[in-house]
JSON list of C-alpha atoms in Angstrom, two decimals:
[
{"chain": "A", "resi": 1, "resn": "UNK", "atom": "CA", "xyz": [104.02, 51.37, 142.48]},
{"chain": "A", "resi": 2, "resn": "UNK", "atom": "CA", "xyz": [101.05, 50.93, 144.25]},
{"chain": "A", "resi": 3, "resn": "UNK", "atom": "CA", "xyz": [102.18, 53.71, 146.83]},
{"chain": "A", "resi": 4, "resn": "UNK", "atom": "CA", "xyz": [103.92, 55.94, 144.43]},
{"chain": "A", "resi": 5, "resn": "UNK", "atom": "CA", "xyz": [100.68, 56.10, 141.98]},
{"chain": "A", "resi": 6, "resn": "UNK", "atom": "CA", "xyz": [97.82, 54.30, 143.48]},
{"chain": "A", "resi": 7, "resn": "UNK", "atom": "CA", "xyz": [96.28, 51.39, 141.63]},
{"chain": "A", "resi": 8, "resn": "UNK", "atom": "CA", "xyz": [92.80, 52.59, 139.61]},
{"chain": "A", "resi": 9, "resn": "UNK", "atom": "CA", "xyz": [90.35, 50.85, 142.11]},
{"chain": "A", "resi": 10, "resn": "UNK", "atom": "CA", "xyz": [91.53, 53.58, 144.61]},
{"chain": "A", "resi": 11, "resn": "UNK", "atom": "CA", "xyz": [90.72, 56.28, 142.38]},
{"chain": "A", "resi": 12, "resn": "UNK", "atom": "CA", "xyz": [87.41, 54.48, 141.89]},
{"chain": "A", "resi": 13, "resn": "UNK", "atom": "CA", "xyz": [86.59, 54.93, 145.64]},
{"chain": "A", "resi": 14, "resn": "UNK", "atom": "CA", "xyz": [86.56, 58.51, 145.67]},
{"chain": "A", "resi": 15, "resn": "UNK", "atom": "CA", "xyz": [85.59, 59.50, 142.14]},
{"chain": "A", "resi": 16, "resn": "UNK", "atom": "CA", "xyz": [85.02, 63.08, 142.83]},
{"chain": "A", "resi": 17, "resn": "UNK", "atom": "CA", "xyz": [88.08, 63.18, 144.26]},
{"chain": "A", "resi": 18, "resn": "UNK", "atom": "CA", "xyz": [91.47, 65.38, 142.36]},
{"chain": "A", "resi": 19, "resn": "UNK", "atom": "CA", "xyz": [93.84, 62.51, 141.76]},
{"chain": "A", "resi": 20, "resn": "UNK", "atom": "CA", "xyz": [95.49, 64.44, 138.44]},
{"chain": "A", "resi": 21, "resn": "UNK", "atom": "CA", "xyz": [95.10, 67.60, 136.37]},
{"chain": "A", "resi": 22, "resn": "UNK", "atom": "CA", "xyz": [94.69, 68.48, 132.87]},
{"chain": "A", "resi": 23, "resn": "UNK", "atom": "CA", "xyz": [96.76, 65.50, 131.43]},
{"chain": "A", "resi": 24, "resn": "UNK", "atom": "CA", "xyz": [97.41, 67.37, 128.57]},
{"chain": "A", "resi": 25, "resn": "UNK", "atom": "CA", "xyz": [99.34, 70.18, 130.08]},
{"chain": "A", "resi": 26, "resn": "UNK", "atom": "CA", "xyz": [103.06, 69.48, 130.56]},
{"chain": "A", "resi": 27, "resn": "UNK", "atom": "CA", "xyz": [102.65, 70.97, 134.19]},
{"chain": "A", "resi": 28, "resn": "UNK", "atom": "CA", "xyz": [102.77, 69.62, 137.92]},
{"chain": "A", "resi": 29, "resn": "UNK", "atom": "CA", "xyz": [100.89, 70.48, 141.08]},
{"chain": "A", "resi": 30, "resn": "UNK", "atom": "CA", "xyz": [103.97, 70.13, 144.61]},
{"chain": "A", "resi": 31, "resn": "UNK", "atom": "CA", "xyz": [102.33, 69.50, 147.50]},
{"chain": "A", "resi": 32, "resn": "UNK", "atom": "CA", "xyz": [103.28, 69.44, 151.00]},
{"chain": "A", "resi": 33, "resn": "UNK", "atom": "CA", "xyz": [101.53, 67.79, 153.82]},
{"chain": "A", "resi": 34, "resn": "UNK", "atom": "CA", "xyz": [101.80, 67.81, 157.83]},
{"chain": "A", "resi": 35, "resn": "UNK", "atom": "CA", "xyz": [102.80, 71.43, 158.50]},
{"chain": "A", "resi": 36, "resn": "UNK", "atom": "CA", "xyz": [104.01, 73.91, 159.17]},
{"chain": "A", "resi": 37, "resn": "UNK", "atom": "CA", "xyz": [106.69, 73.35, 161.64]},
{"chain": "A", "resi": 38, "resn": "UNK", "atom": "CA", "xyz": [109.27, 75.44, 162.04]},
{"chain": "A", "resi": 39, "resn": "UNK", "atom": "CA", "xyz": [112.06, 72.75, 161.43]},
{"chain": "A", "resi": 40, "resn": "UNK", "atom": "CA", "xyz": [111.06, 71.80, 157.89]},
{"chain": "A", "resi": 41, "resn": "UNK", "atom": "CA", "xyz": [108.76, 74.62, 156.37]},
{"chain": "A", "resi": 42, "resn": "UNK", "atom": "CA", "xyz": [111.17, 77.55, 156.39]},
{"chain": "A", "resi": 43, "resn": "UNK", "atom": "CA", "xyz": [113.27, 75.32, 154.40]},
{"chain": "A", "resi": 44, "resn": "UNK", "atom": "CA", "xyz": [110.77, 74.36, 151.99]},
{"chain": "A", "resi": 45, "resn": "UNK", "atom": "CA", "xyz": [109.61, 78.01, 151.62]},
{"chain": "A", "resi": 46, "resn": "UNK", "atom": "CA", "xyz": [113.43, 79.14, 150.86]},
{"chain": "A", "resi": 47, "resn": "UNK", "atom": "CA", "xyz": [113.66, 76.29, 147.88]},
{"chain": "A", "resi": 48, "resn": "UNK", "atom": "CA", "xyz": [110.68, 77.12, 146.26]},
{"chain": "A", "resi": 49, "resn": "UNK", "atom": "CA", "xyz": [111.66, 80.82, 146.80]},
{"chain": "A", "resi": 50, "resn": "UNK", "atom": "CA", "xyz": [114.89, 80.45, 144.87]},
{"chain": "A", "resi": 51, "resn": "UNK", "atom": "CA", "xyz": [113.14, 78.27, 142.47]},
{"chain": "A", "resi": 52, "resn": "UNK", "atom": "CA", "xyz": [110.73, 80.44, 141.50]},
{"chain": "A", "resi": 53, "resn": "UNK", "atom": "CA", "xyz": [107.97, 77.82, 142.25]},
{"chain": "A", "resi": 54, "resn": "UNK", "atom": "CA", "xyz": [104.98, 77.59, 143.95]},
{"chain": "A", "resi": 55, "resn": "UNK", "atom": "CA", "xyz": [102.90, 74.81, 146.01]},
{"chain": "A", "resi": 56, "resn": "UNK", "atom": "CA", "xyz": [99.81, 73.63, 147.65]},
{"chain": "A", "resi": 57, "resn": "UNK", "atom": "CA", "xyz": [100.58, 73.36, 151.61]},
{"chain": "A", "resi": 58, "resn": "UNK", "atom": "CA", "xyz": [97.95, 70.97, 153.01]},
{"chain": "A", "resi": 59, "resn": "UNK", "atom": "CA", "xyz": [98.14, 71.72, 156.97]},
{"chain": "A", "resi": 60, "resn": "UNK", "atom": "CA", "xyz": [97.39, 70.44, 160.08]},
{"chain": "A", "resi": 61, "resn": "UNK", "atom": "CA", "xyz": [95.05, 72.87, 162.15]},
{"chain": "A", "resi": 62, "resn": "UNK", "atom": "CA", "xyz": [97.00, 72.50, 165.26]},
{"chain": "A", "resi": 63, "resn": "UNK", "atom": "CA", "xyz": [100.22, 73.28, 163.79]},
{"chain": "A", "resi": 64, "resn": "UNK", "atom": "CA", "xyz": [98.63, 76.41, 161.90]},
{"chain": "A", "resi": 65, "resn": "UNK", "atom": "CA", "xyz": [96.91, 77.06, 165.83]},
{"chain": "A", "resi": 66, "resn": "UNK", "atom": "CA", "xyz": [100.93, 76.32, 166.83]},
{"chain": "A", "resi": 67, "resn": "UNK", "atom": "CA", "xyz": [102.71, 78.54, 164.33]},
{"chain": "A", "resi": 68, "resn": "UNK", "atom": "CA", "xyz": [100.53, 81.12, 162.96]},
{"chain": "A", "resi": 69, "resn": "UNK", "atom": "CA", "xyz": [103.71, 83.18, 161.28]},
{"chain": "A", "resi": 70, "resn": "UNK", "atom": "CA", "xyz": [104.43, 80.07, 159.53]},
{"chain": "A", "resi": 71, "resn": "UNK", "atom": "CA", "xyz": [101.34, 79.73, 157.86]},
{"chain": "A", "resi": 72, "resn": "UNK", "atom": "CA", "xyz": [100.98, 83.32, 156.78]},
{"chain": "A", "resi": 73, "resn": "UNK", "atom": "CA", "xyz": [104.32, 83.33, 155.23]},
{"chain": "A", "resi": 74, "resn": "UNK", "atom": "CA", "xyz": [102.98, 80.42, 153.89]},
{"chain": "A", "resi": 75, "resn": "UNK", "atom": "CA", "xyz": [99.75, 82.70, 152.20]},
{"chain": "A", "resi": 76, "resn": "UNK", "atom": "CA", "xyz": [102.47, 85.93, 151.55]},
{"chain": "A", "resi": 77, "resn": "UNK", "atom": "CA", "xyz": [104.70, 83.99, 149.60]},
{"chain": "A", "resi": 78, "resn": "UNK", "atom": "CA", "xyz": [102.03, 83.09, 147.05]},
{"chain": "A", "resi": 79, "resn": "UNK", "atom": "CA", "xyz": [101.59, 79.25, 147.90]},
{"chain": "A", "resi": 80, "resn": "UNK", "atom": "CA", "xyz": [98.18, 77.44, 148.28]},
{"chain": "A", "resi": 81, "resn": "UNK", "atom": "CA", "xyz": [96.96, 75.89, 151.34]},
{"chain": "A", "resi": 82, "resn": "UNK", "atom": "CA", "xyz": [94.33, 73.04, 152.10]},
{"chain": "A", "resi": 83, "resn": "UNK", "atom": "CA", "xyz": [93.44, 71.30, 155.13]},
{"chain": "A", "resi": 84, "resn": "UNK", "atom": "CA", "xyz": [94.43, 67.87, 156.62]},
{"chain": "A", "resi": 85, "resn": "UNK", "atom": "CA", "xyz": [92.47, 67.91, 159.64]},
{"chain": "A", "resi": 86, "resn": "UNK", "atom": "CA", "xyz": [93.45, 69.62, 163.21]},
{"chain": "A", "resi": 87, "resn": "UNK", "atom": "CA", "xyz": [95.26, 66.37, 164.39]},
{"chain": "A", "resi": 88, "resn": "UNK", "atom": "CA", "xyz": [96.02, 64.21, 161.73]},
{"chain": "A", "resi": 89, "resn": "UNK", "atom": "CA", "xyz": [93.36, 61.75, 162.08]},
{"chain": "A", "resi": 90, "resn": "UNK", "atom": "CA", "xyz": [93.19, 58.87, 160.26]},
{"chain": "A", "resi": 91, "resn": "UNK", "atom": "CA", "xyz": [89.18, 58.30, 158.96]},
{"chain": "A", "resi": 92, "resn": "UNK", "atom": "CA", "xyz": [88.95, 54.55, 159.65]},
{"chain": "A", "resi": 93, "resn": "UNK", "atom": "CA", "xyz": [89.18, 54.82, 163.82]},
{"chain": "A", "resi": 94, "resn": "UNK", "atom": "CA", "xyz": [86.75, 57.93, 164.10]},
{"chain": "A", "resi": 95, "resn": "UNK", "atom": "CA", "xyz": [82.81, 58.20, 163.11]},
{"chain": "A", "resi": 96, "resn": "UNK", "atom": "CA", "xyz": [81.48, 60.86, 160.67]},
{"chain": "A", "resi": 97, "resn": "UNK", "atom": "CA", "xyz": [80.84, 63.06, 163.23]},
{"chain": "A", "resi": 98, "resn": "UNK", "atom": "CA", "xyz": [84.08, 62.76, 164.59]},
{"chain": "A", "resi": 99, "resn": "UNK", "atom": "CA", "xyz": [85.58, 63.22, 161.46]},
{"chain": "A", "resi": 100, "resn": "UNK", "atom": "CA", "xyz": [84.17, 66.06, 160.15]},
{"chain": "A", "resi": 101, "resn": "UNK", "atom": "CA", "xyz": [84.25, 68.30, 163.61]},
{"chain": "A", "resi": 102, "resn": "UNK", "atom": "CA", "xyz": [88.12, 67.91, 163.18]},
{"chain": "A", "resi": 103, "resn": "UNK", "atom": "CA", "xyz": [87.73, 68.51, 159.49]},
{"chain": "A", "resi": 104, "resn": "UNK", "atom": "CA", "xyz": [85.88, 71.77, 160.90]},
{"chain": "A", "resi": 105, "resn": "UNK", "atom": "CA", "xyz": [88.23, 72.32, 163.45]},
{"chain": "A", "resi": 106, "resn": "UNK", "atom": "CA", "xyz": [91.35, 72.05, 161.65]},
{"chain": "A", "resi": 107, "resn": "UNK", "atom": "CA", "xyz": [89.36, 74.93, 158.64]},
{"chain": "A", "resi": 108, "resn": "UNK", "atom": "CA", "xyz": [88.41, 77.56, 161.54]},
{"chain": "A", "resi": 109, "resn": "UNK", "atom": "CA", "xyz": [92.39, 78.36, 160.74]},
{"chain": "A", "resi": 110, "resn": "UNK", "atom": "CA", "xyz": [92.79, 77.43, 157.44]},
{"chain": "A", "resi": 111, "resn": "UNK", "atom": "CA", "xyz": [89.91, 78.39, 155.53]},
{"chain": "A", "resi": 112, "resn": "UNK", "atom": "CA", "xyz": [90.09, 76.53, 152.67]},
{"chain": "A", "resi": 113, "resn": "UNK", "atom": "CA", "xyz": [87.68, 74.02, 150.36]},
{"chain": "A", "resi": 114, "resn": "UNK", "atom": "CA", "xyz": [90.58, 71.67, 149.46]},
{"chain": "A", "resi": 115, "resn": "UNK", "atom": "CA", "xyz": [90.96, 68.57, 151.85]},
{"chain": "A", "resi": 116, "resn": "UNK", "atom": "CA", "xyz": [93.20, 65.94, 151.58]},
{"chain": "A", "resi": 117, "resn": "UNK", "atom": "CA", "xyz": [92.84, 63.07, 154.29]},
{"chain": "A", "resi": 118, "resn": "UNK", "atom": "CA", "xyz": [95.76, 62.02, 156.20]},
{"chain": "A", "resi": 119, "resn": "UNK", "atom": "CA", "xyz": [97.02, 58.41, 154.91]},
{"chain": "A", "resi": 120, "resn": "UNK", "atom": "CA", "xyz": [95.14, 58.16, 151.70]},
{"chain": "A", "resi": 121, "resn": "UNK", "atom": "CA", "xyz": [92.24, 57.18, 153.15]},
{"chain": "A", "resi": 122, "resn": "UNK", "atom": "CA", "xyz": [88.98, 57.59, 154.74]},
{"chain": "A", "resi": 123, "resn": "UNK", "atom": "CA", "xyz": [85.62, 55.94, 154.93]},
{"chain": "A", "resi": 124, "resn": "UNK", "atom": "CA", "xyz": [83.17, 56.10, 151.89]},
{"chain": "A", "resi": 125, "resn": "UNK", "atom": "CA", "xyz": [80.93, 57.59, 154.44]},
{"chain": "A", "resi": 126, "resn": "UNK", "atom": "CA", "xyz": [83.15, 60.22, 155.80]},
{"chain": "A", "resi": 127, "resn": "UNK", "atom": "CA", "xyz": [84.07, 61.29, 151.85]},
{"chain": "A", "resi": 128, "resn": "UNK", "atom": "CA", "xyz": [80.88, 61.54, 150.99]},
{"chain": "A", "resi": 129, "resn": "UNK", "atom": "CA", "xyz": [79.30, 63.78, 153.46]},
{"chain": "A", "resi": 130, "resn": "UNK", "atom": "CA", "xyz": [82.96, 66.07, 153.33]},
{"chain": "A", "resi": 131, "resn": "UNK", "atom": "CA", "xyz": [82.58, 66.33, 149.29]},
{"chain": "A", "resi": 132, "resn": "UNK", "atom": "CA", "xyz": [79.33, 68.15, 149.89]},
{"chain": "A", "resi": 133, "resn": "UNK", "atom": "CA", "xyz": [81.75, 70.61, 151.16]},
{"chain": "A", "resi": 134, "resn": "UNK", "atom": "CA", "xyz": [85.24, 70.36, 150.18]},
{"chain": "A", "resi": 135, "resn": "UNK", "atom": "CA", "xyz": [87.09, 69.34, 146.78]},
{"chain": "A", "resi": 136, "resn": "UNK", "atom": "CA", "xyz": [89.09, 65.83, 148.57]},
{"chain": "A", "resi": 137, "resn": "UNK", "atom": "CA", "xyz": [92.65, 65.90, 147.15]},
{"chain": "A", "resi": 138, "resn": "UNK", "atom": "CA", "xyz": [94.39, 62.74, 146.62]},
{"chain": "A", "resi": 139, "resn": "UNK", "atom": "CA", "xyz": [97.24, 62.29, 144.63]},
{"chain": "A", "resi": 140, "resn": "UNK", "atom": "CA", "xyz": [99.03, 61.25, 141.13]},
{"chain": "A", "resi": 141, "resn": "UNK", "atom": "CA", "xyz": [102.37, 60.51, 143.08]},
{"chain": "A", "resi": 142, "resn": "UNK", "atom": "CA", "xyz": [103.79, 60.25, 146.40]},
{"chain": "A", "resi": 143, "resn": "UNK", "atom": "CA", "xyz": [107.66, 60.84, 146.73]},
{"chain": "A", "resi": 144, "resn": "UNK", "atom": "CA", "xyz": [107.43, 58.83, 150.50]},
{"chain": "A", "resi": 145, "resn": "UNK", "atom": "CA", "xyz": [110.06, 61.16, 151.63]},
{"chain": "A", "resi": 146, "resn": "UNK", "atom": "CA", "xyz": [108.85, 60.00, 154.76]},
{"chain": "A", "resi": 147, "resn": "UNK", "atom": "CA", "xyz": [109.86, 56.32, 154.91]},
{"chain": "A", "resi": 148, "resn": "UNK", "atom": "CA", "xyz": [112.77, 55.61, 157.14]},
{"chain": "A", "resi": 149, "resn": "UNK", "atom": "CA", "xyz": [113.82, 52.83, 153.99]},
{"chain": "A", "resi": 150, "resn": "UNK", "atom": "CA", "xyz": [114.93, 55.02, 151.49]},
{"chain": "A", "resi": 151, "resn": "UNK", "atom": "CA", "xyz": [117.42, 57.26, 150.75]},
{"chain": "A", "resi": 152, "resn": "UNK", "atom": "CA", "xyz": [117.16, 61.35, 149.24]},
{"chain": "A", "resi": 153, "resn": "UNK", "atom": "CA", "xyz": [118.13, 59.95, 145.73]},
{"chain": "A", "resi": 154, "resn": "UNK", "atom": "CA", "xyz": [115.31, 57.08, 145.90]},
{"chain": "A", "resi": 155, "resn": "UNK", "atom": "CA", "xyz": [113.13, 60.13, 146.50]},
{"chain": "A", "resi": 156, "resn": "UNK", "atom": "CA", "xyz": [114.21, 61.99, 143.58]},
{"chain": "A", "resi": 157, "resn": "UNK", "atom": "CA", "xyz": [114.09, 58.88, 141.45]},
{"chain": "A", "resi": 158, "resn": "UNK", "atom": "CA", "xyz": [110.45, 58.26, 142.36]},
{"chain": "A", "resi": 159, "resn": "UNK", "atom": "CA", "xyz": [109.76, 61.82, 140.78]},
{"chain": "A", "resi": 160, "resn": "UNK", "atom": "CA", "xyz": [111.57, 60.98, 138.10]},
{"chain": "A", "resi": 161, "resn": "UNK", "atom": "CA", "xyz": [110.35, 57.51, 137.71]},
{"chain": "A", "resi": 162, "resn": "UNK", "atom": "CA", "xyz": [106.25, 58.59, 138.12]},
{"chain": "A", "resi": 163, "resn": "UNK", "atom": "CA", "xyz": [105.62, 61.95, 137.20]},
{"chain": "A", "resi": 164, "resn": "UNK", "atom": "CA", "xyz": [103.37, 63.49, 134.14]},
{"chain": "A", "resi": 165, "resn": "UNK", "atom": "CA", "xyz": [101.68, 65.89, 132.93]},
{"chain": "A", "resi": 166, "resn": "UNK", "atom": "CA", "xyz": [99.01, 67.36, 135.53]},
{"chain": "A", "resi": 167, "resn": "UNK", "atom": "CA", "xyz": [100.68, 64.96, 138.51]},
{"chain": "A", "resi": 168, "resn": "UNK", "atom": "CA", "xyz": [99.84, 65.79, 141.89]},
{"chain": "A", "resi": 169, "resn": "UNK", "atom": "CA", "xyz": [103.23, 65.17, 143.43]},
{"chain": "A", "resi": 170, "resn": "UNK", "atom": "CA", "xyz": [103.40, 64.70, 147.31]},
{"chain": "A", "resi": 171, "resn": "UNK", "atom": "CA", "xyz": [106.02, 65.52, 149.87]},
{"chain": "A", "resi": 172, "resn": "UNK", "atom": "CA", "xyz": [106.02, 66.09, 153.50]},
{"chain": "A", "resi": 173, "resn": "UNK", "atom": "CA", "xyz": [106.65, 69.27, 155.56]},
{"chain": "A", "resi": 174, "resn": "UNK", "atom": "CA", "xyz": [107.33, 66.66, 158.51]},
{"chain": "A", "resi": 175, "resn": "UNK", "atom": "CA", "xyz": [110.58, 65.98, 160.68]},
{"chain": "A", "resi": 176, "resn": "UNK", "atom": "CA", "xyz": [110.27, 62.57, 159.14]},
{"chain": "A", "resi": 177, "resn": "UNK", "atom": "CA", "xyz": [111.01, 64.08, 155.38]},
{"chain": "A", "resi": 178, "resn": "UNK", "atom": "CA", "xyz": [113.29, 67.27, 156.22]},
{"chain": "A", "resi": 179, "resn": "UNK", "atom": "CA", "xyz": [116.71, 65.86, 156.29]},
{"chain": "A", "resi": 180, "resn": "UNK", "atom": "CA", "xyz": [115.28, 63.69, 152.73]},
{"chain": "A", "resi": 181, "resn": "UNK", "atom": "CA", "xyz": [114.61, 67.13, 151.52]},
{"chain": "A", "resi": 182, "resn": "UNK", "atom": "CA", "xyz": [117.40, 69.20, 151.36]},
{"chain": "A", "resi": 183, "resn": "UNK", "atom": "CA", "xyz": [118.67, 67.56, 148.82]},
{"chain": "A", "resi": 184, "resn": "UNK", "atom": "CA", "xyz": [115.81, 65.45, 146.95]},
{"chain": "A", "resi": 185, "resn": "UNK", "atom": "CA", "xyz": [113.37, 68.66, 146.87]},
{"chain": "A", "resi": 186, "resn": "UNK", "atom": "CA", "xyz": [116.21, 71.23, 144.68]},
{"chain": "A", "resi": 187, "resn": "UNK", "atom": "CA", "xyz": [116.90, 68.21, 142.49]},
{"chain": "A", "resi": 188, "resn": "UNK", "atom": "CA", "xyz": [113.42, 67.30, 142.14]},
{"chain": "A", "resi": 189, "resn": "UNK", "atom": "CA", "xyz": [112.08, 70.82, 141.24]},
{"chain": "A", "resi": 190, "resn": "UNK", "atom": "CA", "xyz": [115.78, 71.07, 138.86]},
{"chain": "A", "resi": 191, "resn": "UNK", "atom": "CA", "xyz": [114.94, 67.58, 137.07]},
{"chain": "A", "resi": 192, "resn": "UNK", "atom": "CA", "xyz": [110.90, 68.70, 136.32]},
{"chain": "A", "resi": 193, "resn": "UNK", "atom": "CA", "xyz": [112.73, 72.17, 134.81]},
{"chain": "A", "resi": 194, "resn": "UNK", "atom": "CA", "xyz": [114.59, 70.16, 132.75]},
{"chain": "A", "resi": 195, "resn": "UNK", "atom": "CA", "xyz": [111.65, 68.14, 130.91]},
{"chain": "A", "resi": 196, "resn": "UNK", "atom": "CA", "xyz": [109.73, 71.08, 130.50]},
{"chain": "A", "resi": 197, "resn": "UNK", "atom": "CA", "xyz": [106.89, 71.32, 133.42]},
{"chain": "A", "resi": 198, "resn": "UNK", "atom": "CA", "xyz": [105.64, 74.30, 134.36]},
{"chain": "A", "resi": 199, "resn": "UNK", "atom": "CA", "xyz": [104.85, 74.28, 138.33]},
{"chain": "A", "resi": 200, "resn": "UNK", "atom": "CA", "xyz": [100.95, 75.23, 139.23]},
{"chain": "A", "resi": 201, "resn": "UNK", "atom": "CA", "xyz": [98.77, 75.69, 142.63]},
{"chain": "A", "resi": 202, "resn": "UNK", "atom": "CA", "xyz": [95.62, 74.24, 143.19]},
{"chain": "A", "resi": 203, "resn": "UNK", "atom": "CA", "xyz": [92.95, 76.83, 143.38]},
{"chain": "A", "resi": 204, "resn": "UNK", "atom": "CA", "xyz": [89.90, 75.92, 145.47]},
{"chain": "A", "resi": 205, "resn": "UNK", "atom": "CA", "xyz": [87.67, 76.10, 142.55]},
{"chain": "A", "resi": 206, "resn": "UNK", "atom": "CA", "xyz": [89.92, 73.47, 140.60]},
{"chain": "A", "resi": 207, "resn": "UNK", "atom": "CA", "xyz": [88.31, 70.94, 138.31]},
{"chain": "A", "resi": 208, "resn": "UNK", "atom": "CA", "xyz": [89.44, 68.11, 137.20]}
]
């Protein structure tokens, strides 16, 4: 549990930070982090196409530099974007300034005021000085579609297990998640019908 929903001293690091929405509203927020590539997102495009859903993509500058269609169809099919740096860069092994001139980097492309760090994490210094700026998106649950240990159902049954109203759900647009996907994404989204959520973007005015 403490990487599906992290623990409450995590959420008391970053306190401006969006960790969950209106917790009253039987809705959830899908995002996807890493892309685009064109091995995964086209897939996850076509799901939430059929679906009739919509996400938040947070994306890596250089794969937005990399792919440009990919990202627009991204913007053209209705979904939000944010940014997760130009390279991925984890906050602990790089200084503020280093930090942030990625951060800046990566949005030249992206334009957006919604960050989300890669990992989880970054130093109280480095969130600080990019929350003048941005609105830092964490997260109410993450799927780890990524991990090499589980299986497409365990994915699905973390969903199922951790979401609720206003849960910022996280998957990957990532090589690592894709093949995880194709079958825990449809079931996902089909289970979350079936209890009643409604499927929202964030905007980059969203409030807590």
């Amino acid at each position: 549990m403490f990487i599906e929903q992290p623990a409450i001293y995590l959420r008391w690091l970053y306190p401006k930070a969006l960790w969950r929405m209106d917790r009253h509203e039987r809705a959830v927020y899908l995002t996807f982090d890493d892309g685009p590539i064109p091995e995964a997102t086209p897939f996850i495009l076509e799901t939430l196409r059929t679906e009739g859903v919509k996400a938040t993509f947070f994306v890596v500058g250089d794969n937005v530099r990399k792919y440009p269609e990919l990202f627009q169809q991204i913007l053209n099919e209705g979904h939000g974007v944010g940014n997760h740096t130009h390279n991925h860069i984890g906050g602990l092994r790089h200084t503020i300034k280093e930090y942030s001139y990625n951060v800046e980097k990566a949005n030249a492309y992206i334009h957006s005021r919604l960050m989300r760090p890669p990992h989880g994490w970054m130093r109280l210094s480095q969130y600080a000085w990019l929350s003048r700026k941005f609105k830092v998106v964490m997260w109410d649950v993450v799927t780890r579609d990524y991990s090499k240990w589980l299986t497409a159902e365990d994915v699905v049954n973390n969903v199922k297990r951790y979401a609720r109203n206003g849960s910022i759900i996280t998957f990957h647009d990532s090589l690592k998640s894709i093949e995880k996907l194709r079958t825990a994404l449809p079931e996902s989204i089909k289970w979350l019908k079936e209890q009643g959520y409604t499927f929202k973007v964030l905007k980059d005015n969203s409030e807590e």
